[in-house]
């Protein structure tokens, strides 16, 4: 795999000079980056050690501990294992009070997971469990900060990368969620890393970058069930970027290049699925050494409304469920079933089901004013669409697609 962009595209994608790109400004750049990372790490630590556990953290921590203990993926199937494994890593060598049932002996319901998680934390001293788990989970946020810095530096320049890192470090949403044992930062970090890795691969398609994209794709799938959107996102990026760059690619004919790139893309998806299966120990069954016929996926739809069971999405996914581990497939179906079966509260009104305007309202309220203003200015800077076409494509298409799906999915977290 060799780079196929000519000098015109290279010039278009080159980094514009900035004040701290000069030799004399590199020391300032290094100092500022270290300072920002130090401030970010301090905020994550302070939040991790000073706030009480949230409702979702206890089942995640307990589930991660069970995963390490015996590979029991029948606990907390609502979410994939990446974040839980990372968070529970510091706990595996501790002598802890165990739940009342043996590891890997039963599928744990959602209610049982919450009860077991709360008891697991309270019986073993909350600070002894929650704080180390949070500090381990905070590494994901630091990884996201590194990816943002590197991506902004490569796409736009050093000065711009400092601005981007500063916005992330001082964004209240990031600080609030950055050290929690929840899946929000995991999906943000892995999906951003996958898109950035794919951007680098499309610029210069080498074997190393090919492998990195596949690994990042798998990590995204293993971080949260909405991470499955990385597959249509990368498909659209692949098609859009190929035809965006094809006028400047000089090797072979268009159809041959396209088929070769399709084969490369299929390889990336294959690696991604292999990584996802690796997180489940390359085992289909949710329980270790399970000799019973798989029934977990079917149990998710017991007493489910007919419109859910008969929906095209659910029907299709039930046909291809075997391409996923049992626990992952069950969690995915759980999201599809339960996302829209509870009332929504917003602006003083209660709605019986989800409404499309919940996410735009939540985003506008929770996001800092500085970020909202700079986001609008960036979107309205027409020159970026001429001089940074590839960069704007890889930054905006994933965000708009993810946001668009959230508006139309019917999922209700309000």
mmCIF file of N, CA, C and O in Angstrom, residues 62-146:
data_model
loop_
_atom_site.group_PDB
_atom_site.id
_atom_site.type_symbol
_atom_site.label_atom_id
_atom_site.label_comp_id
_atom_site.label_asym_id
_atom_site.label_seq_id
_atom_site.Cartn_x
_atom_site.Cartn_y
_atom_site.Cartn_z
ATOM 1 N N UNK A 62 -18.559 -3.686 38.873
ATOM 2 C CA UNK A 62 -18.780 -5.087 39.238
ATOM 3 C C UNK A 62 -18.648 -5.997 38.016
ATOM 4 O O UNK A 62 -18.026 -7.066 38.092
ATOM 5 N N UNK A 63 -19.232 -5.577 36.896
ATOM 6 C CA UNK A 63 -19.155 -6.393 35.682
ATOM 7 C C UNK A 63 -17.709 -6.552 35.229
ATOM 8 O O UNK A 63 -17.274 -7.654 34.862
ATOM 9 N N UNK A 64 -16.939 -5.454 35.229
ATOM 10 C CA UNK A 64 -15.542 -5.545 34.837
ATOM 11 C C UNK A 64 -14.753 -6.496 35.719
ATOM 12 O O UNK A 64 -13.901 -7.254 35.246
ATOM 13 N N UNK A 65 -15.057 -6.485 37.017
ATOM 14 C CA UNK A 65 -14.390 -7.395 37.945
ATOM 15 C C UNK A 65 -14.725 -8.842 37.606
ATOM 16 O O UNK A 65 -13.853 -9.726 37.616
ATOM 17 N N UNK A 66 -15.994 -9.120 37.293
ATOM 18 C CA UNK A 66 -16.408 -10.472 36.911
ATOM 19 C C UNK A 66 -15.759 -10.900 35.590
ATOM 20 O O UNK A 66 -15.413 -12.072 35.416
ATOM 21 N N UNK A 67 -15.606 -9.953 34.664
ATOM 22 C CA UNK A 67 -14.969 -10.301 33.392
ATOM 23 C C UNK A 67 -13.546 -10.785 33.630
ATOM 24 O O UNK A 67 -13.104 -11.777 33.045
ATOM 25 N N UNK A 68 -12.818 -10.040 34.460
ATOM 26 C CA UNK A 68 -11.450 -10.443 34.772
ATOM 27 C C UNK A 68 -11.419 -11.746 35.575
ATOM 28 O O UNK A 68 -10.528 -12.578 35.393
ATOM 29 N N UNK A 69 -12.393 -11.906 36.443
ATOM 30 C CA UNK A 69 -12.386 -13.031 37.372
ATOM 31 C C UNK A 69 -12.572 -14.368 36.661
ATOM 32 O O UNK A 69 -11.837 -15.334 36.910
ATOM 33 N N UNK A 70 -13.552 -14.447 35.762
ATOM 34 C CA UNK A 70 -13.806 -15.746 35.117
ATOM 35 C C UNK A 70 -14.375 -15.618 33.709
ATOM 36 O O UNK A 70 -14.846 -16.613 33.155
ATOM 37 N N UNK A 71 -14.358 -14.413 33.135
ATOM 38 C CA UNK A 71 -14.922 -14.252 31.796
ATOM 39 C C UNK A 71 -16.426 -14.363 31.782
ATOM 40 O O UNK A 71 -17.011 -14.876 30.814
ATOM 41 N N UNK A 72 -17.080 -13.871 32.843
ATOM 42 C CA UNK A 72 -18.541 -13.942 32.956
ATOM 43 C C UNK A 72 -19.156 -12.733 32.262
ATOM 44 O O UNK A 72 -19.370 -11.684 32.861
ATOM 45 N N UNK A 73 -19.496 -12.883 30.973
ATOM 46 C CA UNK A 73 -20.098 -11.793 30.208
ATOM 47 C C UNK A 73 -21.614 -11.799 30.283
ATOM 48 O O UNK A 73 -22.286 -11.126 29.508
ATOM 49 N N UNK A 74 -22.149 -12.565 31.240
ATOM 50 C CA UNK A 74 -23.584 -12.537 31.499
ATOM 51 C C UNK A 74 -23.972 -11.423 32.455
ATOM 52 O O UNK A 74 -25.149 -11.266 32.772
ATOM 53 N N UNK A 75 -22.985 -10.647 32.915
ATOM 54 C CA UNK A 75 -23.235 -9.522 33.813
ATOM 55 C C UNK A 75 -23.200 -8.224 33.015
ATOM 56 O O UNK A 75 -22.269 -7.987 32.244
ATOM 57 N N UNK A 76 -24.245 -7.391 33.190
ATOM 58 C CA UNK A 76 -24.269 -6.070 32.557
ATOM 59 C C UNK A 76 -24.068 -6.156 31.043
ATOM 60 O O UNK A 76 -23.196 -5.503 30.466
ATOM 61 N N UNK A 77 -24.908 -6.972 30.399
ATOM 62 C CA UNK A 77 -24.785 -7.153 28.950
ATOM 63 C C UNK A 77 -25.194 -5.904 28.182
ATOM 64 O O UNK A 77 -24.985 -5.821 26.964
ATOM 65 N N UNK A 78 -25.773 -4.919 28.876
ATOM 66 C CA UNK A 78 -26.244 -3.711 28.192
ATOM 67 C C UNK A 78 -25.106 -2.917 27.568
ATOM 68 O O UNK A 78 -25.340 -2.044 26.731
ATOM 69 N N UNK A 79 -23.870 -3.191 27.972
ATOM 70 C CA UNK A 79 -22.730 -2.422 27.467
ATOM 71 C C UNK A 79 -21.564 -3.354 27.172
ATOM 72 O O UNK A 79 -21.333 -4.319 27.913
ATOM 73 N N UNK A 80 -20.791 -3.072 26.102
ATOM 74 C CA UNK A 80 -19.611 -3.884 25.778
ATOM 75 C C UNK A 80 -18.526 -3.750 26.859
ATOM 76 O O UNK A 80 -18.607 -2.882 27.739
ATOM 77 N N UNK A 81 -17.466 -4.554 26.789
ATOM 78 C CA UNK A 81 -16.574 -4.687 27.945
ATOM 79 C C UNK A 81 -15.375 -3.746 28.035
ATOM 80 O O UNK A 81 -14.723 -3.710 29.083
ATOM 81 N N UNK A 82 -15.024 -2.992 26.992
ATOM 82 C CA UNK A 82 -13.744 -2.278 27.001
ATOM 83 C C UNK A 82 -13.571 -1.401 28.232
ATOM 84 O O UNK A 82 -12.589 -1.531 28.975
ATOM 85 N N UNK A 83 -14.499 -0.480 28.455
ATOM 86 C CA UNK A 83 -14.379 0.450 29.587
ATOM 87 C C UNK A 83 -14.361 -0.300 30.908
ATOM 88 O O UNK A 83 -13.576 0.022 31.821
ATOM 89 N N UNK A 84 -15.196 -1.317 31.030
ATOM 90 C CA UNK A 84 -15.305 -2.050 32.289
ATOM 91 C C UNK A 84 -14.029 -2.820 32.601
ATOM 92 O O UNK A 84 -13.599 -2.905 33.759
ATOM 93 N N UNK A 85 -13.402 -3.376 31.579
ATOM 94 C CA UNK A 85 -12.137 -4.081 31.785
ATOM 95 C C UNK A 85 -11.032 -3.127 32.220
ATOM 96 O O UNK A 85 -10.229 -3.441 33.107
ATOM 97 N N UNK A 86 -10.983 -1.963 31.591
ATOM 98 C CA UNK A 86 -9.960 -0.980 31.958
ATOM 99 C C UNK A 86 -10.166 -0.491 33.387
ATOM 100 O O UNK A 86 -9.224 -0.433 34.194
ATOM 101 N N UNK A 87 -11.398 -0.160 33.731
ATOM 102 C CA UNK A 87 -11.682 0.381 35.055
ATOM 103 C C UNK A 87 -11.428 -0.639 36.161
ATOM 104 O O UNK A 87 -10.927 -0.297 37.237
ATOM 105 N N UNK A 88 -11.782 -1.895 35.912
ATOM 106 C CA UNK A 88 -11.642 -2.922 36.950
ATOM 107 C C UNK A 88 -10.239 -3.499 37.023
ATOM 108 O O UNK A 88 -9.964 -4.308 37.926
ATOM 109 N N UNK A 89 -9.359 -3.095 36.122
ATOM 110 C CA UNK A 89 -7.995 -3.622 36.144
ATOM 111 C C UNK A 89 -7.311 -3.522 37.490
ATOM 112 O O UNK A 89 -6.698 -4.501 37.961
ATOM 113 N N UNK A 90 -7.362 -2.363 38.190
ATOM 114 C CA UNK A 90 -6.683 -2.245 39.486
ATOM 115 C C UNK A 90 -7.288 -3.113 40.590
ATOM 116 O O UNK A 90 -6.694 -3.232 41.666
ATOM 117 N N UNK A 91 -8.453 -3.714 40.350
ATOM 118 C CA UNK A 91 -9.141 -4.460 41.410
ATOM 119 C C UNK A 91 -8.830 -5.949 41.402
ATOM 120 O O UNK A 91 -9.154 -6.653 42.369
ATOM 121 N N UNK A 92 -8.221 -6.439 40.345
ATOM 122 C CA UNK A 92 -8.116 -7.899 40.190
ATOM 123 C C UNK A 92 -7.178 -8.541 41.199
ATOM 124 O O UNK A 92 -7.262 -9.740 41.455
ATOM 125 N N UNK A 93 -6.278 -7.760 41.775
ATOM 126 C CA UNK A 93 -5.352 -8.322 42.751
ATOM 127 C C UNK A 93 -5.761 -8.023 44.195
ATOM 128 O O UNK A 93 -5.033 -8.332 45.133
ATOM 129 N N UNK A 94 -6.931 -7.410 44.383
ATOM 130 C CA UNK A 94 -7.422 -7.108 45.721
ATOM 131 C C UNK A 94 -8.204 -8.297 46.290
ATOM 132 O O UNK A 94 -8.848 -9.047 45.550
ATOM 133 N N UNK A 95 -8.127 -8.468 47.594
ATOM 134 C CA UNK A 95 -8.905 -9.499 48.283
ATOM 135 C C UNK A 95 -10.261 -8.886 48.650
ATOM 136 O O UNK A 95 -10.378 -8.149 49.624
ATOM 137 N N UNK A 96 -11.284 -9.200 47.846
ATOM 138 C CA UNK A 96 -12.575 -8.524 47.970
ATOM 139 C C UNK A 96 -13.671 -9.497 48.376
ATOM 140 O O UNK A 96 -13.606 -10.696 48.086
ATOM 141 N N UNK A 97 -14.702 -8.951 49.030
ATOM 142 C CA UNK A 97 -15.888 -9.736 49.379
ATOM 143 C C UNK A 97 -16.693 -9.988 48.113
ATOM 144 O O UNK A 97 -17.022 -9.065 47.373
ATOM 145 N N UNK A 98 -17.023 -11.254 47.866
ATOM 146 C CA UNK A 98 -17.667 -11.641 46.620
ATOM 147 C C UNK A 98 -19.191 -11.648 46.750
ATOM 148 O O UNK A 98 -19.734 -11.719 47.862
ATOM 149 N N UNK A 99 -19.900 -11.590 45.599
ATOM 150 C CA UNK A 99 -21.366 -11.729 45.617
ATOM 151 C C UNK A 99 -21.778 -13.112 46.097
ATOM 152 O O UNK A 99 -20.946 -14.015 46.274
ATOM 153 N N UNK A 100 -23.066 -13.288 46.253
ATOM 154 C CA UNK A 100 -23.583 -14.531 46.845
ATOM 155 C C UNK A 100 -23.575 -15.704 45.882
ATOM 156 O O UNK A 100 -23.745 -16.849 46.307
ATOM 157 N N UNK A 101 -23.423 -15.485 44.581
ATOM 158 C CA UNK A 101 -23.410 -16.598 43.622
ATOM 159 C C UNK A 101 -22.026 -16.715 42.986
ATOM 160 O O UNK A 101 -21.283 -15.743 42.877
ATOM 161 N N UNK A 102 -21.711 -17.935 42.587
ATOM 162 C CA UNK A 102 -20.404 -18.195 41.999
ATOM 163 C C UNK A 102 -20.273 -17.513 40.644
ATOM 164 O O UNK A 102 -21.256 -17.380 39.898
ATOM 165 N N UNK A 103 -19.071 -17.108 40.323
ATOM 166 C CA UNK A 103 -18.802 -16.424 39.065
ATOM 167 C C UNK A 103 -19.122 -17.316 37.879
ATOM 168 O O UNK A 103 -18.706 -18.488 37.829
ATOM 169 N N UNK A 104 -19.888 -16.777 36.927
ATOM 170 C CA UNK A 104 -20.165 -17.486 35.688
ATOM 171 C C UNK A 104 -21.239 -18.538 35.774
ATOM 172 O O UNK A 104 -21.305 -19.421 34.910
ATOM 173 N N UNK A 105 -22.106 -18.449 36.778
ATOM 174 C CA UNK A 105 -23.121 -19.499 36.944
ATOM 175 C C UNK A 105 -24.510 -19.101 36.478
ATOM 176 O O UNK A 105 -25.399 -19.948 36.404
ATOM 177 N N UNK A 106 -24.729 -17.799 36.172
ATOM 178 C CA UNK A 106 -26.064 -17.407 35.736
ATOM 179 C C UNK A 106 -26.001 -16.095 34.962
ATOM 180 O O UNK A 106 -25.052 -15.310 35.111
ATOM 181 N N UNK A 107 -27.013 -15.884 34.115
ATOM 182 C CA UNK A 107 -27.180 -14.597 33.444
ATOM 183 C C UNK A 107 -27.757 -13.621 34.469
ATOM 184 O O UNK A 107 -28.772 -13.893 35.096
ATOM 185 N N UNK A 108 -27.108 -12.502 34.625
ATOM 186 C CA UNK A 108 -27.514 -11.521 35.627
ATOM 187 C C UNK A 108 -28.401 -10.471 34.981
ATOM 188 O O UNK A 108 -27.984 -9.801 34.031
ATOM 189 N N UNK A 109 -29.600 -10.309 35.480
ATOM 190 C CA UNK A 109 -30.524 -9.324 34.921
ATOM 191 C C UNK A 109 -30.033 -7.914 35.213
ATOM 192 O O UNK A 109 -29.122 -7.699 36.030
ATOM 193 N N UNK A 110 -30.651 -6.946 34.564
ATOM 194 C CA UNK A 110 -30.266 -5.548 34.771
ATOM 195 C C UNK A 110 -30.433 -5.141 36.230
ATOM 196 O O UNK A 110 -29.536 -4.542 36.832
ATOM 197 N N UNK A 111 -31.583 -5.486 36.820
ATOM 198 C CA UNK A 111 -31.824 -5.128 38.221
ATOM 199 C C UNK A 111 -30.818 -5.821 39.140
ATOM 200 O O UNK A 111 -30.301 -5.206 40.086
ATOM 201 N N UNK A 112 -30.528 -7.090 38.863
ATOM 202 C CA UNK A 112 -29.558 -7.817 39.686
ATOM 203 C C UNK A 112 -28.168 -7.219 39.570
ATOM 204 O O UNK A 112 -27.410 -7.190 40.551
ATOM 205 N N UNK A 113 -27.831 -6.714 38.377
ATOM 206 C CA UNK A 113 -26.514 -6.103 38.191
ATOM 207 C C UNK A 113 -26.361 -4.849 39.047
ATOM 208 O O UNK A 113 -25.302 -4.622 39.645
ATOM 209 N N UNK A 114 -27.422 -4.044 39.099
ATOM 210 C CA UNK A 114 -27.363 -2.838 39.918
ATOM 211 C C UNK A 114 -27.269 -3.175 41.404
ATOM 212 O O UNK A 114 -26.465 -2.591 42.146
ATOM 213 N N UNK A 115 -28.079 -4.136 41.848
ATOM 214 C CA UNK A 115 -28.046 -4.525 43.267
ATOM 215 C C UNK A 115 -26.682 -5.114 43.614
ATOM 216 O O UNK A 115 -26.074 -4.753 44.641
ATOM 217 N N UNK A 116 -26.200 -6.025 42.778
ATOM 218 C CA UNK A 116 -24.907 -6.659 43.044
ATOM 219 C C UNK A 116 -23.776 -5.643 43.024
ATOM 220 O O UNK A 116 -22.853 -5.707 43.848
ATOM 221 N N UNK A 117 -23.840 -4.686 42.097
ATOM 222 C CA UNK A 117 -22.810 -3.663 42.028
ATOM 223 C C UNK A 117 -22.783 -2.786 43.259
ATOM 224 O O UNK A 117 -21.707 -2.475 43.804
ATOM 225 N N UNK A 118 -23.958 -2.379 43.724
ATOM 226 C CA UNK A 118 -24.028 -1.550 44.928
ATOM 227 C C UNK A 118 -23.507 -2.296 46.157
ATOM 228 O O UNK A 118 -22.779 -1.730 46.983
ATOM 229 N N UNK A 119 -23.879 -3.573 46.291
ATOM 230 C CA UNK A 119 -23.399 -4.370 47.419
ATOM 231 C C UNK A 119 -21.891 -4.609 47.318
ATOM 232 O O UNK A 119 -21.177 -4.571 48.331
ATOM 233 N N UNK A 120 -21.412 -4.844 46.112
ATOM 234 C CA UNK A 120 -19.981 -5.082 45.895
ATOM 235 C C UNK A 120 -19.167 -3.873 46.352
ATOM 236 O O UNK A 120 -18.120 -4.006 46.994
ATOM 237 N N UNK A 121 -19.648 -2.671 46.021
ATOM 238 C CA UNK A 121 -18.929 -1.453 46.402
ATOM 239 C C UNK A 121 -19.050 -1.182 47.907
ATOM 240 O O UNK A 121 -18.061 -0.894 48.579
ATOM 241 N N UNK A 122 -20.260 -1.290 48.433
ATOM 242 C CA UNK A 122 -20.470 -0.936 49.844
ATOM 243 C C UNK A 122 -19.771 -1.905 50.800
ATOM 244 O O UNK A 122 -19.246 -1.489 51.835
ATOM 245 N N UNK A 123 -19.747 -3.195 50.449
ATOM 246 C CA UNK A 123 -19.120 -4.180 51.339
ATOM 247 C C UNK A 123 -17.597 -4.136 51.293
ATOM 248 O O UNK A 123 -16.937 -4.665 52.197
ATOM 249 N N UNK A 124 -17.037 -3.548 50.248
ATOM 250 C CA UNK A 124 -15.585 -3.515 50.101
ATOM 251 C C UNK A 124 -14.993 -2.121 50.281
ATOM 252 O O UNK A 124 -13.852 -1.881 49.872
ATOM 253 N N UNK A 125 -15.768 -1.206 50.887
ATOM 254 C CA UNK A 125 -15.339 0.174 51.109
ATOM 255 C C UNK A 125 -15.364 0.939 49.788
ATOM 256 O O UNK A 125 -14.517 0.698 48.911
ATOM 257 N N UNK A 126 -16.309 1.840 49.600
ATOM 258 C CA UNK A 126 -16.445 2.552 48.318
ATOM 259 C C UNK A 126 -15.163 3.193 47.821
ATOM 260 O O UNK A 126 -14.842 3.105 46.624
ATOM 261 N N UNK A 127 -14.403 3.842 48.694
ATOM 262 C CA UNK A 127 -13.161 4.473 48.248
ATOM 263 C C UNK A 127 -12.151 3.451 47.752
ATOM 264 O O UNK A 127 -11.351 3.733 46.856
ATOM 265 N N UNK A 128 -12.181 2.263 48.313
ATOM 266 C CA UNK A 128 -11.257 1.203 47.919
ATOM 267 C C UNK A 128 -11.590 0.639 46.540
ATOM 268 O O UNK A 128 -10.735 0.035 45.888
ATOM 269 N N UNK A 129 -12.830 0.843 46.100
ATOM 270 C CA UNK A 129 -13.279 0.309 44.810
ATOM 271 C C UNK A 129 -13.421 1.417 43.766
ATOM 272 O O UNK A 129 -12.861 1.343 42.670
ATOM 273 N N UNK A 130 -14.171 2.458 44.101
ATOM 274 C CA UNK A 130 -14.538 3.476 43.119
ATOM 275 C C UNK A 130 -13.344 4.315 42.682
ATOM 276 O O UNK A 130 -13.154 4.571 41.486
ATOM 277 N N UNK A 131 -12.528 4.773 43.642
ATOM 278 C CA UNK A 131 -11.433 5.679 43.284
ATOM 279 C C UNK A 131 -10.427 5.043 42.336
ATOM 280 O O UNK A 131 -10.106 5.615 41.284
ATOM 281 N N UNK A 132 -9.871 3.852 42.637
ATOM 282 C CA UNK A 132 -8.936 3.259 41.669
ATOM 283 C C UNK A 132 -9.584 2.949 40.322
ATOM 284 O O UNK A 132 -8.934 3.071 39.270
ATOM 285 N N UNK A 133 -10.868 2.558 40.333
ATOM 286 C CA UNK A 133 -11.551 2.290 39.061
ATOM 287 C C UNK A 133 -11.697 3.569 38.250
ATOM 288 O O UNK A 133 -11.495 3.571 37.023
ATOM 289 N N UNK A 134 -12.029 4.664 38.913
ATOM 290 C CA UNK A 134 -12.168 5.942 38.212
ATOM 291 C C UNK A 134 -10.831 6.436 37.655
ATOM 292 O O UNK A 134 -10.761 6.938 36.531
ATOM 293 N N UNK A 135 -9.781 6.315 38.449
ATOM 294 C CA UNK A 135 -8.473 6.783 37.980
ATOM 295 C C UNK A 135 -8.011 5.971 36.776
ATOM 296 O O UNK A 135 -7.360 6.501 35.866
ATOM 297 N N UNK A 136 -8.336 4.691 36.760
ATOM 298 C CA UNK A 136 -7.996 3.872 35.595
ATOM 299 C C UNK A 136 -8.832 4.279 34.384
ATOM 300 O O UNK A 136 -8.320 4.393 33.264
ATOM 301 N N UNK A 137 -10.126 4.534 34.607
ATOM 302 C CA UNK A 137 -10.996 4.971 33.510
ATOM 303 C C UNK A 137 -10.571 6.329 32.971
ATOM 304 O O UNK A 137 -10.751 6.620 31.781
ATOM 305 N N UNK A 138 -10.002 7.182 33.825
ATOM 306 C CA UNK A 138 -9.577 8.515 33.399
ATOM 307 C C UNK A 138 -8.464 8.457 32.356
ATOM 308 O O UNK A 138 -8.255 9.433 31.618
ATOM 309 N N UNK A 139 -7.756 7.338 32.280
ATOM 310 C CA UNK A 139 -6.718 7.196 31.255
ATOM 311 C C UNK A 139 -7.313 7.306 29.850
ATOM 312 O O UNK A 139 -6.640 7.754 28.915
ATOM 313 N N UNK A 140 -8.564 6.896 29.710
ATOM 314 C CA UNK A 140 -9.238 7.007 28.410
ATOM 315 C C UNK A 140 -9.393 8.470 28.025
ATOM 316 O O UNK A 140 -9.214 8.842 26.860
ATOM 317 N N UNK A 141 -9.724 9.315 28.992
ATOM 318 C CA UNK A 141 -9.876 10.752 28.715
ATOM 319 C C UNK A 141 -8.541 11.379 28.341
ATOM 320 O O UNK A 141 -8.475 12.241 27.451
ATOM 321 N N UNK A 142 -7.479 10.974 29.011
ATOM 322 C CA UNK A 142 -6.151 11.472 28.657
ATOM 323 C C UNK A 142 -5.759 11.010 27.248
ATOM 324 O O UNK A 142 -5.124 11.750 26.497
ATOM 325 N N UNK A 143 -6.162 9.801 26.902
ATOM 326 C CA UNK A 143 -5.923 9.306 25.542
ATOM 327 C C UNK A 143 -6.681 10.149 24.520
ATOM 328 O O UNK A 143 -6.141 10.496 23.465
ATOM 329 N N UNK A 144 -7.929 10.511 24.825
ATOM 330 C CA UNK A 144 -8.699 11.373 23.932
ATOM 331 C C UNK A 144 -7.999 12.716 23.755
ATOM 332 O O UNK A 144 -7.910 13.236 22.635
ATOM 333 N N UNK A 145 -7.503 13.288 24.852
ATOM 334 C CA UNK A 145 -6.800 14.567 24.765
ATOM 335 C C UNK A 145 -5.579 14.454 23.859
ATOM 336 O O UNK A 145 -5.304 15.351 23.056
ATOM 337 N N UNK A 146 -4.857 13.352 23.965
ATOM 338 C CA UNK A 146 -3.688 13.156 23.096
ATOM 339 C C UNK A 146 -4.102 13.053 21.635
ATOM 340 O O UNK A 146 -3.450 13.622 20.748
#
